[in-house]
PDB file of C-alpha atoms in Angstrom:
ATOM      1  CA  UNK O   1       0.197 -18.224   7.445  1.00 94.00           C
ATOM      2  CA  UNK O   2      -3.408 -19.542   7.980  1.00 95.00           C
ATOM      3  CA  UNK O   3      -4.775 -16.794   5.803  1.00 97.00           C
ATOM      4  CA  UNK O   4      -2.365 -17.809   3.072  1.00 97.00           C
ATOM      5  CA  UNK O   5      -3.537 -21.384   3.376  1.00 96.00           C
ATOM      6  CA  UNK O   6      -7.143 -20.323   3.160  1.00 97.00           C
ATOM      7  CA  UNK O   7      -6.499 -18.228   0.047  1.00 97.00           C
ATOM      8  CA  UNK O   8      -4.611 -21.070  -1.593  1.00 96.00           C
ATOM      9  CA  UNK O   9      -7.706 -23.207  -1.035  1.00 95.00           C
ATOM     10  CA  UNK O  10      -9.890 -20.531  -2.571  1.00 92.00           C
ATOM     11  CA  UNK O  11     -11.238 -18.361   0.181  1.00 93.00           C
ATOM     12  CA  UNK O  12     -10.811 -14.541   0.065  1.00 93.00           C
ATOM     13  CA  UNK O  13      -8.459 -13.886   2.845  1.00 96.00           C
ATOM     14  CA  UNK O  14      -7.579 -10.923   5.032  1.00 97.00           C
ATOM     15  CA  UNK O  15      -5.666 -10.705   8.346  1.00 97.00           C
ATOM     16  CA  UNK O  16      -5.234  -7.810  10.618  1.00 97.00           C
ATOM     17  CA  UNK O  17      -2.493  -7.027  13.052  1.00 96.00           C
ATOM     18  CA  UNK O  18      -0.465  -4.185  14.511  1.00 95.00           C
ATOM     19  CA  UNK O  19       3.108  -3.346  13.609  1.00 94.00           C
ATOM     20  CA  UNK O  20       4.564  -5.880  16.024  1.00 93.00           C
ATOM     21  CA  UNK O  21       2.540  -8.655  14.511  1.00 94.00           C
ATOM     22  CA  UNK O  22       3.276  -7.616  11.003  1.00 96.00           C
ATOM     23  CA  UNK O  23       7.073  -7.607  11.738  1.00 94.00           C
ATOM     24  CA  UNK O  24       6.891 -10.940  13.428  1.00 93.00           C
ATOM     25  CA  UNK O  25       5.261 -12.697  10.436  1.00 92.00           C
ATOM     26  CA  UNK O  26       7.087 -11.143   7.471  1.00 94.00           C
ATOM     27  CA  UNK O  27       8.478 -14.629   6.527  1.00 93.00           C
ATOM     28  CA  UNK O  28       4.824 -15.375   5.641  1.00 95.00           C
ATOM     29  CA  UNK O  29       4.559 -12.218   3.528  1.00 96.00           C
ATOM     30  CA  UNK O  30       7.510 -13.798   1.457  1.00 97.00           C
ATOM     31  CA  UNK O  31       5.676 -17.089   1.178  1.00 97.00           C
ATOM     32  CA  UNK O  32       2.658 -15.227  -0.141  1.00 98.00           C
ATOM     33  CA  UNK O  33       4.814 -13.485  -2.733  1.00 98.00           C
ATOM     34  CA  UNK O  34       6.731 -16.506  -3.957  1.00 98.00           C
ATOM     35  CA  UNK O  35       3.642 -18.787  -4.208  1.00 98.00           C
ATOM     36  CA  UNK O  36       1.696 -15.821  -5.841  1.00 98.00           C
ATOM     37  CA  UNK O  37      -1.179 -16.333  -3.409  1.00 98.00           C
ATOM     38  CA  UNK O  38      -3.527 -13.280  -2.949  1.00 97.00           C
ATOM     39  CA  UNK O  39      -3.754 -12.020   0.643  1.00 98.00           C
ATOM     40  CA  UNK O  40      -4.681  -8.724   2.266  1.00 98.00           C
ATOM     41  CA  UNK O  41      -2.913  -7.626   5.492  1.00 98.00           C
ATOM     42  CA  UNK O  42      -3.978  -4.721   7.669  1.00 98.00           C
ATOM     43  CA  UNK O  43      -1.186  -3.184   9.658  1.00 98.00           C
ATOM     44  CA  UNK O  44      -2.605  -0.907  12.324  1.00 97.00           C
ATOM     45  CA  UNK O  45       0.629   0.798  13.259  1.00 97.00           C
ATOM     46  CA  UNK O  46       1.663   1.782  16.860  1.00 96.00           C
ATOM     47  CA  UNK O  47       4.982   3.127  18.066  1.00 97.00           C
ATOM     48  CA  UNK O  48       7.986   0.789  18.485  1.00 94.00           C
ATOM     49  CA  UNK O  49      10.552  -0.657  18.395  1.00 94.00           C
ATOM     50  CA  UNK O  50       9.469  -3.889  19.980  1.00 92.00           C
ATOM     51  CA  UNK O  51       6.385  -3.483  22.191  1.00 92.00           C
ATOM     52  CA  UNK O  52       7.060   0.313  22.201  1.00 94.00           C
ATOM     53  CA  UNK O  53       3.868   2.233  23.226  1.00 95.00           C
ATOM     54  CA  UNK O  54       1.460  -0.768  22.792  1.00 93.00           C
ATOM     55  CA  UNK O  55      -1.783   1.300  22.917  1.00 94.00           C
ATOM     56  CA  UNK O  56      -0.615   4.448  21.188  1.00 96.00           C
ATOM     57  CA  UNK O  57      -0.501   5.572  17.529  1.00 97.00           C
ATOM     58  CA  UNK O  58       2.208   5.978  14.929  1.00 97.00           C
ATOM     59  CA  UNK O  59       2.995   6.253  11.234  1.00 98.00           C
ATOM     60  CA  UNK O  60       6.530   4.656  11.259  1.00 97.00           C
ATOM     61  CA  UNK O  61       5.989   1.492   9.223  1.00 98.00           C
ATOM     62  CA  UNK O  62       5.711   2.988   5.782  1.00 98.00           C
ATOM     63  CA  UNK O  63       9.273   2.094   4.455  1.00 98.00           C
ATOM     64  CA  UNK O  64       9.185  -1.156   6.343  1.00 98.00           C
ATOM     65  CA  UNK O  65       5.923  -2.226   4.694  1.00 98.00           C
ATOM     66  CA  UNK O  66       7.197  -1.459   1.286  1.00 97.00           C
ATOM     67  CA  UNK O  67      10.363  -3.489   1.802  1.00 96.00           C
ATOM     68  CA  UNK O  68       9.377  -6.000   4.380  1.00 97.00           C
ATOM     69  CA  UNK O  69      10.557  -9.768   3.986  1.00 94.00           C
ATOM     70  CA  UNK O  70      13.540 -11.312   2.479  1.00 92.00           C
ATOM     71  CA  UNK O  71      14.574 -10.460  -1.193  1.00 95.00           C
ATOM     72  CA  UNK O  72      12.436  -8.460  -3.683  1.00 96.00           C
ATOM     73  CA  UNK O  73       8.947  -8.904  -5.114  1.00 98.00           C
ATOM     74  CA  UNK O  74       5.857  -6.771  -6.109  1.00 98.00           C
ATOM     75  CA  UNK O  75       3.304  -5.890  -3.540  1.00 98.00           C
ATOM     76  CA  UNK O  76       0.522  -3.283  -3.060  1.00 98.00           C
ATOM     77  CA  UNK O  77       0.499  -0.820  -0.226  1.00 98.00           C
ATOM     78  CA  UNK O  78      -2.363   1.566   0.673  1.00 98.00           C
ATOM     79  CA  UNK O  79      -3.208   4.064   3.425  1.00 98.00           C
ATOM     80  CA  UNK O  80      -6.666   5.134   3.827  1.00 97.00           C
ATOM     81  CA  UNK O  81      -7.422   8.257   5.734  1.00 95.00           C
ATOM     82  CA  UNK O  82     -10.978   7.833   6.823  1.00 92.00           C
ATOM     83  CA  UNK O  83     -13.695   5.232   7.691  1.00 90.00           C
ATOM     84  CA  UNK O  84     -15.140   5.388   4.281  1.00 90.00           C
ATOM     85  CA  UNK O  85     -11.861   5.298   2.499  1.00 93.00           C
ATOM     86  CA  UNK O  86     -10.848   2.300   4.615  1.00 94.00           C
ATOM     87  CA  UNK O  87     -13.914   0.426   3.311  1.00 91.00           C
ATOM     88  CA  UNK O  88     -13.402   1.250  -0.231  1.00 92.00           C
ATOM     89  CA  UNK O  89      -9.598   0.626   0.002  1.00 96.00           C
ATOM     90  CA  UNK O  90     -10.238  -2.831   1.511  1.00 95.00           C
ATOM     91  CA  UNK O  91     -12.389  -3.644  -1.476  1.00 93.00           C
ATOM     92  CA  UNK O  92      -9.725  -2.343  -3.876  1.00 95.00           C
ATOM     93  CA  UNK O  93      -7.001  -4.193  -2.104  1.00 97.00           C
ATOM     94  CA  UNK O  94      -8.781  -7.641  -2.312  1.00 95.00           C
ATOM     95  CA  UNK O  95      -9.622  -7.004  -5.984  1.00 94.00           C
ATOM     96  CA  UNK O  96      -6.009  -6.096  -7.033  1.00 96.00           C
ATOM     97  CA  UNK O  97      -4.467  -8.653  -4.880  1.00 97.00           C
ATOM     98  CA  UNK O  98      -6.408 -11.391  -6.587  1.00 96.00           C
ATOM     99  CA  UNK O  99      -5.947  -9.925 -10.082  1.00 96.00           C
ATOM    100  CA  UNK O 100      -2.162  -9.780  -9.822  1.00 98.00           C
ATOM    101  CA  UNK O 101      -1.644 -12.579  -7.342  1.00 98.00           C
ATOM    102  CA  UNK O 102       0.321 -10.365  -4.914  1.00 98.00           C
ATOM    103  CA  UNK O 103       0.150  -9.549  -1.218  1.00 98.00           C
ATOM    104  CA  UNK O 104      -1.691  -6.183  -0.471  1.00 98.00           C
ATOM    105  CA  UNK O 105      -0.887  -4.204   2.606  1.00 98.00           C
ATOM    106  CA  UNK O 106      -3.118  -1.660   4.259  1.00 98.00           C
ATOM    107  CA  UNK O 107      -1.452   0.853   6.501  1.00 98.00           C
ATOM    108  CA  UNK O 108      -3.813   2.142   9.191  1.00 97.00           C
ATOM    109  CA  UNK O 109      -2.764   3.167  12.702  1.00 96.00           C
ATOM    110  CA  UNK O 110      -4.136   2.894  16.201  1.00 95.00           C
ATOM    111  CA  UNK O 111      -5.866   6.373  15.996  1.00 94.00           C
ATOM    112  CA  UNK O 112      -7.894   5.617  12.808  1.00 94.00           C
ATOM    113  CA  UNK O 113      -8.779   2.034  13.906  1.00 93.00           C
ATOM    114  CA  UNK O 114     -10.139   3.324  17.402  1.00 91.00           C
ATOM    115  CA  UNK O 115     -11.933   6.174  15.759  1.00 87.00           C
ATOM    116  CA  UNK O 116     -15.746   6.470  15.832  1.00 83.00           C
ATOM    117  CA  UNK O 117     -17.266   8.535  13.021  1.00 82.00           C
ATOM    118  CA  UNK O 118     -20.719   9.046  11.246  1.00 83.00           C
ATOM    119  CA  UNK O 119     -20.520   8.517   7.522  1.00 80.00           C
ATOM    120  CA  UNK O 120     -23.082   8.805   4.797  1.00 80.00           C
ATOM    121  CA  UNK O 121     -24.837   5.407   3.968  1.00 78.00           C
ATOM    122  CA  UNK O 122     -22.613   4.792   0.960  1.00 74.00           C
ATOM    123  CA  UNK O 123     -21.245   1.302   2.009  1.00 76.00           C
ATOM    124  CA  UNK O 124     -22.163  -0.447  -1.008  1.00 75.00           C
ATOM    125  CA  UNK O 125     -21.011  -4.020  -1.810  1.00 72.00           C
ATOM    126  CA  UNK O 126     -21.826  -3.683  -5.575  1.00 69.00           C
ATOM    127  CA  UNK O 127     -22.352  -6.884  -7.529  1.00 63.00           C
ATOM    128  CA  UNK O 128     -20.672 -10.212  -6.826  1.00 59.00           C
ATOM    129  CA  UNK O 129     -16.926  -9.627  -6.587  1.00 65.00           C
ATOM    130  CA  UNK O 130     -15.246 -10.469  -9.786  1.00 73.00           C
ATOM    131  CA  UNK O 131     -13.332 -13.759  -9.725  1.00 81.00           C
ATOM    132  CA  UNK O 132      -9.932 -14.172 -11.433  1.00 90.00           C
ATOM    133  CA  UNK O 133      -9.963 -17.997 -10.929  1.00 90.00           C
ATOM    134  CA  UNK O 134      -9.449 -20.219 -13.758  1.00 88.00           C
ATOM    135  CA  UNK O 135     -12.397 -22.581 -13.543  1.00 80.00           C
ATOM    136  CA  UNK O 136     -11.678 -24.780 -16.661  1.00 75.00           C
ATOM    137  CA  UNK O 137     -11.691 -28.554 -16.278  1.00 62.00           C
ATOM    138  CA  UNK O 138     -10.428 -29.808 -19.591  1.00 62.00           C
ATOM    139  CA  UNK O 139      -6.673 -30.344 -19.698  1.00 63.00           C
ATOM    140  CA  UNK O 140      -4.764 -31.636 -22.669  1.00 65.00           C
ATOM    141  CA  UNK O 141      -1.277 -30.700 -21.063  1.00 75.00           C
ATOM    142  CA  UNK O 142      -0.040 -30.537 -17.385  1.00 86.00           C
ATOM    143  CA  UNK O 143      -1.216 -27.451 -15.494  1.00 90.00           C
ATOM    144  CA  UNK O 144       1.494 -24.845 -15.164  1.00 94.00           C
ATOM    145  CA  UNK O 145       0.696 -22.854 -12.069  1.00 95.00           C
ATOM    146  CA  UNK O 146       3.588 -20.461 -12.774  1.00 97.00           C
ATOM    147  CA  UNK O 147       3.440 -20.399 -16.497  1.00 96.00           C
ATOM    148  CA  UNK O 148       5.779 -17.713 -17.892  1.00 97.00           C
ATOM    149  CA  UNK O 149       3.434 -15.075 -19.537  1.00 97.00           C
ATOM    150  CA  UNK O 150       3.808 -11.706 -20.857  1.00 97.00           C
ATOM    151  CA  UNK O 151       1.846 -10.132 -18.039  1.00 97.00           C
ATOM    152  CA  UNK O 152       3.545 -12.160 -15.307  1.00 98.00           C
ATOM    153  CA  UNK O 153       0.068 -13.436 -14.206  1.00 98.00           C
ATOM    154  CA  UNK O 154      -0.491 -17.101 -14.563  1.00 96.00           C
ATOM    155  CA  UNK O 155      -3.777 -18.934 -14.580  1.00 94.00           C
ATOM    156  CA  UNK O 156      -4.715 -19.702 -10.994  1.00 95.00           C
ATOM    157  CA  UNK O 157      -6.676 -22.883 -10.291  1.00 93.00           C
ATOM    158  CA  UNK O 158      -7.873 -24.236  -6.945  1.00 93.00           C
ATOM    159  CA  UNK O 159      -6.706 -27.616  -5.770  1.00 92.00           C
ATOM    160  CA  UNK O 160      -9.248 -30.463  -6.175  1.00 89.00           C
ATOM    161  CA  UNK O 161     -11.609 -28.514  -8.420  1.00 86.00           C
ATOM    162  CA  UNK O 162     -10.488 -30.040 -11.675  1.00 83.00           C
ATOM    163  CA  UNK O 163      -8.142 -32.684 -12.905  1.00 84.00           C
ATOM    164  CA  UNK O 164      -5.297 -30.210 -12.627  1.00 87.00           C
ATOM    165  CA  UNK O 165      -2.527 -30.999 -10.057  1.00 90.00           C
ATOM    166  CA  UNK O 166      -2.026 -27.623  -8.364  1.00 92.00           C
ATOM    167  CA  UNK O 167       1.465 -27.348  -6.897  1.00 92.00           C
ATOM    168  CA  UNK O 168       2.942 -24.471  -4.728  1.00 91.00           C
ATOM    169  CA  UNK O 169       6.222 -24.235  -3.062  1.00 88.00           C
ATOM    170  CA  UNK O 170       8.090 -21.825  -0.804  1.00 94.00           C
ATOM    171  CA  UNK O 171      11.254 -22.573  -2.763  1.00 97.00           C
ATOM    172  CA  UNK O 172      12.011 -21.171  -6.074  1.00 98.00           C
ATOM    173  CA  UNK O 173      10.255 -23.358  -8.666  1.00 97.00           C
ATOM    174  CA  UNK O 174       9.623 -24.203 -12.201  1.00 97.00           C
ATOM    175  CA  UNK O 175       6.376 -23.295 -14.157  1.00 97.00           C
ATOM    176  CA  UNK O 176       4.852 -26.568 -12.891  1.00 95.00           C
ATOM    177  CA  UNK O 177       5.522 -25.590  -9.256  1.00 96.00           C
ATOM    178  CA  UNK O 178       8.486 -28.043  -8.663  1.00 96.00           C
ATOM    179  CA  UNK O 179      11.321 -26.719  -6.615  1.00 97.00           C
ATOM    180  CA  UNK O 180      14.477 -25.763  -8.429  1.00 97.00           C
ATOM    181  CA  UNK O 181      17.902 -24.120  -8.103  1.00 97.00           C
ATOM    182  CA  UNK O 182      18.529 -23.796 -11.789  1.00 98.00           C
ATOM    183  CA  UNK O 183      19.980 -20.302 -12.215  1.00 98.00           C
ATOM    184  CA  UNK O 184      18.206 -19.687 -15.596  1.00 98.00           C
ATOM    185  CA  UNK O 185      14.833 -20.647 -14.226  1.00 98.00           C
ATOM    186  CA  UNK O 186      15.493 -18.418 -11.078  1.00 98.00           C
ATOM    187  CA  UNK O 187      16.099 -15.465 -13.396  1.00 98.00           C
ATOM    188  CA  UNK O 188      12.971 -16.203 -15.320  1.00 98.00           C
ATOM    189  CA  UNK O 189      10.802 -16.471 -12.256  1.00 98.00           C
ATOM    190  CA  UNK O 190      12.155 -13.218 -10.863  1.00 98.00           C
ATOM    191  CA  UNK O 191      11.422 -11.393 -14.070  1.00 98.00           C
ATOM    192  CA  UNK O 192       8.032 -13.072 -14.220  1.00 98.00           C
ATOM    193  CA  UNK O 193       6.966 -11.637 -10.875  1.00 98.00           C
ATOM    194  CA  UNK O 194       8.263  -8.252 -11.681  1.00 98.00           C
ATOM    195  CA  UNK O 195       6.447  -8.151 -15.039  1.00 98.00           C
ATOM    196  CA  UNK O 196       3.396  -7.383 -13.064  1.00 98.00           C
ATOM    197  CA  UNK O 197       4.578  -3.997 -11.881  1.00 98.00           C
ATOM    198  CA  UNK O 198       3.693  -1.894 -14.896  1.00 98.00           C
ATOM    199  CA  UNK O 199       0.077  -2.831 -14.790  1.00 98.00           C
ATOM    200  CA  UNK O 200      -0.097  -2.554 -11.011  1.00 98.00           C
ATOM    201  CA  UNK O 201       1.216   1.019 -11.209  1.00 98.00           C
ATOM    202  CA  UNK O 202      -1.520   1.914 -13.590  1.00 98.00           C
ATOM    203  CA  UNK O 203      -4.034   0.941 -10.802  1.00 97.00           C
ATOM    204  CA  UNK O 204      -2.753   3.217  -8.317  1.00 98.00           C
ATOM    205  CA  UNK O 205      -4.041   6.727  -7.797  1.00 97.00           C
ATOM    206  CA  UNK O 206      -1.814   9.861  -7.583  1.00 98.00           C
ATOM    207  CA  UNK O 207      -2.135  11.923  -4.508  1.00 98.00           C
ATOM    208  CA  UNK O 208      -4.996  14.492  -4.438  1.00 97.00           C
ATOM    209  CA  UNK O 209      -3.917  18.109  -4.524  1.00 98.00           C
ATOM    210  CA  UNK O 210      -5.914  21.050  -3.168  1.00 98.00           C
ATOM    211  CA  UNK O 211      -5.311  24.605  -4.427  1.00 97.00           C
ATOM    212  CA  UNK O 212      -2.501  23.569  -6.785  1.00 97.00           C
ATOM    213  CA  UNK O 213      -1.070  27.153  -7.133  1.00 96.00           C
ATOM    214  CA  UNK O 214      -0.524  27.608  -3.280  1.00 97.00           C
ATOM    215  CA  UNK O 215       2.725  28.914  -1.852  1.00 97.00           C
ATOM    216  CA  UNK O 216       3.321  25.488  -0.046  1.00 98.00           C
ATOM    217  CA  UNK O 217       1.495  22.290   0.567  1.00 98.00           C
ATOM    218  CA  UNK O 218       0.920  20.211   3.618  1.00 98.00           C
ATOM    219  CA  UNK O 219       1.620  16.746   2.620  1.00 98.00           C
ATOM    220  CA  UNK O 220       0.823  13.512   4.324  1.00 98.00           C
ATOM    221  CA  UNK O 221      -0.808  10.088   4.235  1.00 98.00           C
ATOM    222  CA  UNK O 222      -3.239   7.840   6.170  1.00 96.00           C
ATOM    223  CA  UNK O 223      -4.988   9.070   9.311  1.00 94.00           C
ATOM    224  CA  UNK O 224      -3.376  12.633   9.192  1.00 96.00           C
ATOM    225  CA  UNK O 225      -5.667  13.469   6.274  1.00 97.00           C
ATOM    226  CA  UNK O 226      -8.277  14.989   8.229  1.00 95.00           C
ATOM    227  CA  UNK O 227      -6.146  17.049  10.384  1.00 97.00           C
ATOM    228  CA  UNK O 228      -4.074  18.242   7.393  1.00 98.00           C
ATOM    229  CA  UNK O 229      -7.220  19.401   5.554  1.00 98.00           C
ATOM    230  CA  UNK O 230      -8.701  21.137   8.651  1.00 98.00           C
ATOM    231  CA  UNK O 231      -5.250  22.857   9.403  1.00 98.00           C
ATOM    232  CA  UNK O 232      -4.949  23.994   5.722  1.00 98.00           C
ATOM    233  CA  UNK O 233      -8.306  25.551   5.683  1.00 98.00           C
ATOM    234  CA  UNK O 234      -7.701  27.429   8.886  1.00 98.00           C
ATOM    235  CA  UNK O 235      -4.360  28.740   7.592  1.00 98.00           C
ATOM    236  CA  UNK O 236      -6.103  29.991   4.428  1.00 98.00           C
ATOM    237  CA  UNK O 237      -8.697  31.748   6.563  1.00 97.00           C
ATOM    238  CA  UNK O 238      -5.827  33.700   8.232  1.00 96.00           C
ATOM    239  CA  UNK O 239      -4.420  34.630   4.762  1.00 96.00           C
ATOM    240  CA  UNK O 240      -1.657  32.006   4.625  1.00 97.00           C
ATOM    241  CA  UNK O 241      -1.626  30.500   1.122  1.00 97.00           C
ATOM    242  CA  UNK O 242      -1.433  26.773   1.987  1.00 98.00           C
ATOM    243  CA  UNK O 243      -2.675  23.773  -0.025  1.00 98.00           C
ATOM    244  CA  UNK O 244      -2.497  20.045   0.554  1.00 98.00           C
ATOM    245  CA  UNK O 245      -1.190  16.947  -1.024  1.00 98.00           C
ATOM    246  CA  UNK O 246      -2.675  13.678   0.367  1.00 98.00           C
ATOM    247  CA  UNK O 247      -1.430  10.194  -0.448  1.00 98.00           C
ATOM    248  CA  UNK O 248      -3.805   7.136  -0.247  1.00 97.00           C
ATOM    249  CA  UNK O 249      -2.171   4.643  -2.685  1.00 98.00           C
ATOM    250  CA  UNK O 250       1.329   4.315  -1.609  1.00 98.00           C
ATOM    251  CA  UNK O 251       3.125   1.610  -3.666  1.00 98.00           C
ATOM    252  CA  UNK O 252       3.933   1.010  -6.389  1.00 98.00           C
ATOM    253  CA  UNK O 253       3.621   4.478  -7.879  1.00 98.00           C
ATOM    254  CA  UNK O 254       4.329   5.555 -11.470  1.00 98.00           C
ATOM    255  CA  UNK O 255       7.437   7.740 -11.152  1.00 98.00           C
ATOM    256  CA  UNK O 256       6.730  10.030 -14.207  1.00 98.00           C
ATOM    257  CA  UNK O 257       3.173  10.561 -13.236  1.00 98.00           C
ATOM    258  CA  UNK O 258       4.071  11.443  -9.640  1.00 98.00           C
ATOM    259  CA  UNK O 259       6.867  13.709 -10.712  1.00 98.00           C
ATOM    260  CA  UNK O 260       4.471  15.543 -12.947  1.00 98.00           C
ATOM    261  CA  UNK O 261       2.073  16.023  -9.947  1.00 98.00           C
ATOM    262  CA  UNK O 262       4.674  17.270  -7.429  1.00 98.00           C
ATOM    263  CA  UNK O 263       6.910  19.353  -9.691  1.00 97.00           C
ATOM    264  CA  UNK O 264       7.611  22.843  -8.498  1.00 96.00           C
ATOM    265  CA  UNK O 265       5.492  22.316  -5.338  1.00 97.00           C
ATOM    266  CA  UNK O 266       6.997  23.143  -1.966  1.00 98.00           C
ATOM    267  CA  UNK O 267       6.124  20.297   0.352  1.00 98.00           C
ATOM    268  CA  UNK O 268       5.902  20.458   4.223  1.00 98.00           C
ATOM    269  CA  UNK O 269       5.526  16.797   5.246  1.00 98.00           C
ATOM    270  CA  UNK O 270       3.094  16.041   8.101  1.00 98.00           C
ATOM    271  CA  UNK O 271       3.861  12.569   9.539  1.00 98.00           C
ATOM    272  CA  UNK O 272       3.718  10.549  12.685  1.00 98.00           C
ATOM    273  CA  UNK O 273       7.262   9.292  12.611  1.00 98.00           C
ATOM    274  CA  UNK O 274      10.727  10.772  13.300  1.00 98.00           C
ATOM    275  CA  UNK O 275      12.335  10.555   9.863  1.00 98.00           C
ATOM    276  CA  UNK O 276       9.671  11.794   7.367  1.00 98.00           C
ATOM    277  CA  UNK O 277       9.266   8.467   5.645  1.00 98.00           C
ATOM    278  CA  UNK O 278       6.877   9.706   2.928  1.00 98.00           C
ATOM    279  CA  UNK O 279       9.329  12.411   2.178  1.00 98.00           C
ATOM    280  CA  UNK O 280      12.170   9.983   1.759  1.00 98.00           C
ATOM    281  CA  UNK O 281       9.859   7.686  -0.485  1.00 98.00           C
ATOM    282  CA  UNK O 282       8.977  10.789  -2.817  1.00 98.00           C
ATOM    283  CA  UNK O 283      12.630  11.724  -3.092  1.00 98.00           C
ATOM    284  CA  UNK O 284      13.583   8.210  -3.965  1.00 97.00           C
ATOM    285  CA  UNK O 285      10.919   8.001  -6.706  1.00 98.00           C
ATOM    286  CA  UNK O 286      11.127  11.479  -8.202  1.00 98.00           C
ATOM    287  CA  UNK O 287      14.255  13.276  -6.955  1.00 98.00           C
ATOM    288  CA  UNK O 288      12.099  15.886  -5.513  1.00 98.00           C
ATOM    289  CA  UNK O 289      12.921  16.960  -1.967  1.00 98.00           C
ATOM    290  CA  UNK O 290      10.568  18.259   0.672  1.00 97.00           C
ATOM    291  CA  UNK O 291      11.086  21.816   2.053  1.00 97.00           C
ATOM    292  CA  UNK O 292      10.366  21.010   5.710  1.00 98.00           C
ATOM    293  CA  UNK O 293       8.633  18.547   7.916  1.00 98.00           C
ATOM    294  CA  UNK O 294       6.100  18.635  10.926  1.00 98.00           C
ATOM    295  CA  UNK O 295       6.805  15.414  12.785  1.00 98.00           C
ATOM    296  CA  UNK O 296       5.304  13.841  15.868  1.00 98.00           C
ATOM    297  CA  UNK O 297       6.244  10.500  17.362  1.00 97.00           C
ATOM    298  CA  UNK O 298       5.131  10.671  20.959  1.00 97.00           C
ATOM    299  CA  UNK O 299       2.297   8.115  20.307  1.00 97.00           C
ATOM    300  CA  UNK O 300      -0.450  10.772  20.297  1.00 97.00           C
ATOM    301  CA  UNK O 301      -2.516  11.724  17.350  1.00 96.00           C
ATOM    302  CA  UNK O 302      -1.676  14.748  15.108  1.00 97.00           C
ATOM    303  CA  UNK O 303      -4.291  17.428  15.543  1.00 97.00           C
ATOM    304  CA  UNK O 304      -4.900  20.484  13.424  1.00 98.00           C
ATOM    305  CA  UNK O 305      -3.896  22.839  16.162  1.00 98.00           C
ATOM    306  CA  UNK O 306      -0.424  21.138  16.378  1.00 98.00           C
ATOM    307  CA  UNK O 307      -0.019  21.633  12.627  1.00 98.00           C
ATOM    308  CA  UNK O 308      -1.125  25.140  12.582  1.00 98.00           C
ATOM    309  CA  UNK O 309       1.172  26.191  15.423  1.00 97.00           C
ATOM    310  CA  UNK O 310       4.249  24.514  13.741  1.00 97.00           C
ATOM    311  CA  UNK O 311       3.504  26.050  10.419  1.00 97.00           C
ATOM    312  CA  UNK O 312       3.101  29.600  11.887  1.00 96.00           C
ATOM    313  CA  UNK O 313       6.423  29.281  13.727  1.00 96.00           C
ATOM    314  CA  UNK O 314       8.113  27.903  10.599  1.00 94.00           C
ATOM    315  CA  UNK O 315       7.040  30.777   8.322  1.00 89.00           C
ATOM    316  CA  UNK O 316       7.388  33.477  11.111  1.00 87.00           C
ATOM    317  CA  UNK O 317       3.606  34.319  11.004  1.00 74.00           C
TER     318      UNK O 317
END
């Protein structure tokens, strides 16, 4: 909530927590959504429910992150798989959160957060971060913070930086930012917020695919990336025709583009949860089901040897 307030005042804002803290403050996520205030939230997942295994790792918050908070609204969800990807993903999340005025969630986990790794010196900050703020000062009409636009994105001004009166409300509101319970206005505001989705989907990358003609594909997201890739290469050295499919951008995804990428591919999900949450999400979006799953939910990381052993038993090798 403090980060939302800072963002409303014009400061680029990010807050980091674990799954428990993310769960606790989901009402704040809804506040960012209805006030269309940019914010980036890092969720370093750990096993639950409740305190669970407080110092261990998990990948069980994916579906929760996509649907967290009351009601429905657009948001961005990412899952970097390495140190360098985390650096670049945070930059992208801040940029897109400000561009579309939506919350962005970055799913990490205890294993990735605690990892130490040497990376090439490619941590470039580029030029000054582009600002999407409206800095105009001359107003002939009242400022409409939530103006109904074709894109769903309204001009965002900062309070006290011009003669514009900037209003924000946790209640449903009019274009001026005044609370309302008018049913027609409610419908218009819901449609306004969801108008952002088509352009948001265009910004999200499809999963990376290695050896697209393989017999089957180890499929995962987040910190399992390195282990999946290493396991896949070892399996190929032993004559087992394996490829990989790795997701880094999670939500929202373009259903047609994703279907084209995954069509006719036999997926074996590799996830740190008990219910193959990525597999459920893919099935929901595309109708494509996964063939099998290698799951681990004891709070320990998924290492390549674990994947290789499970796959060999699965295929009878």
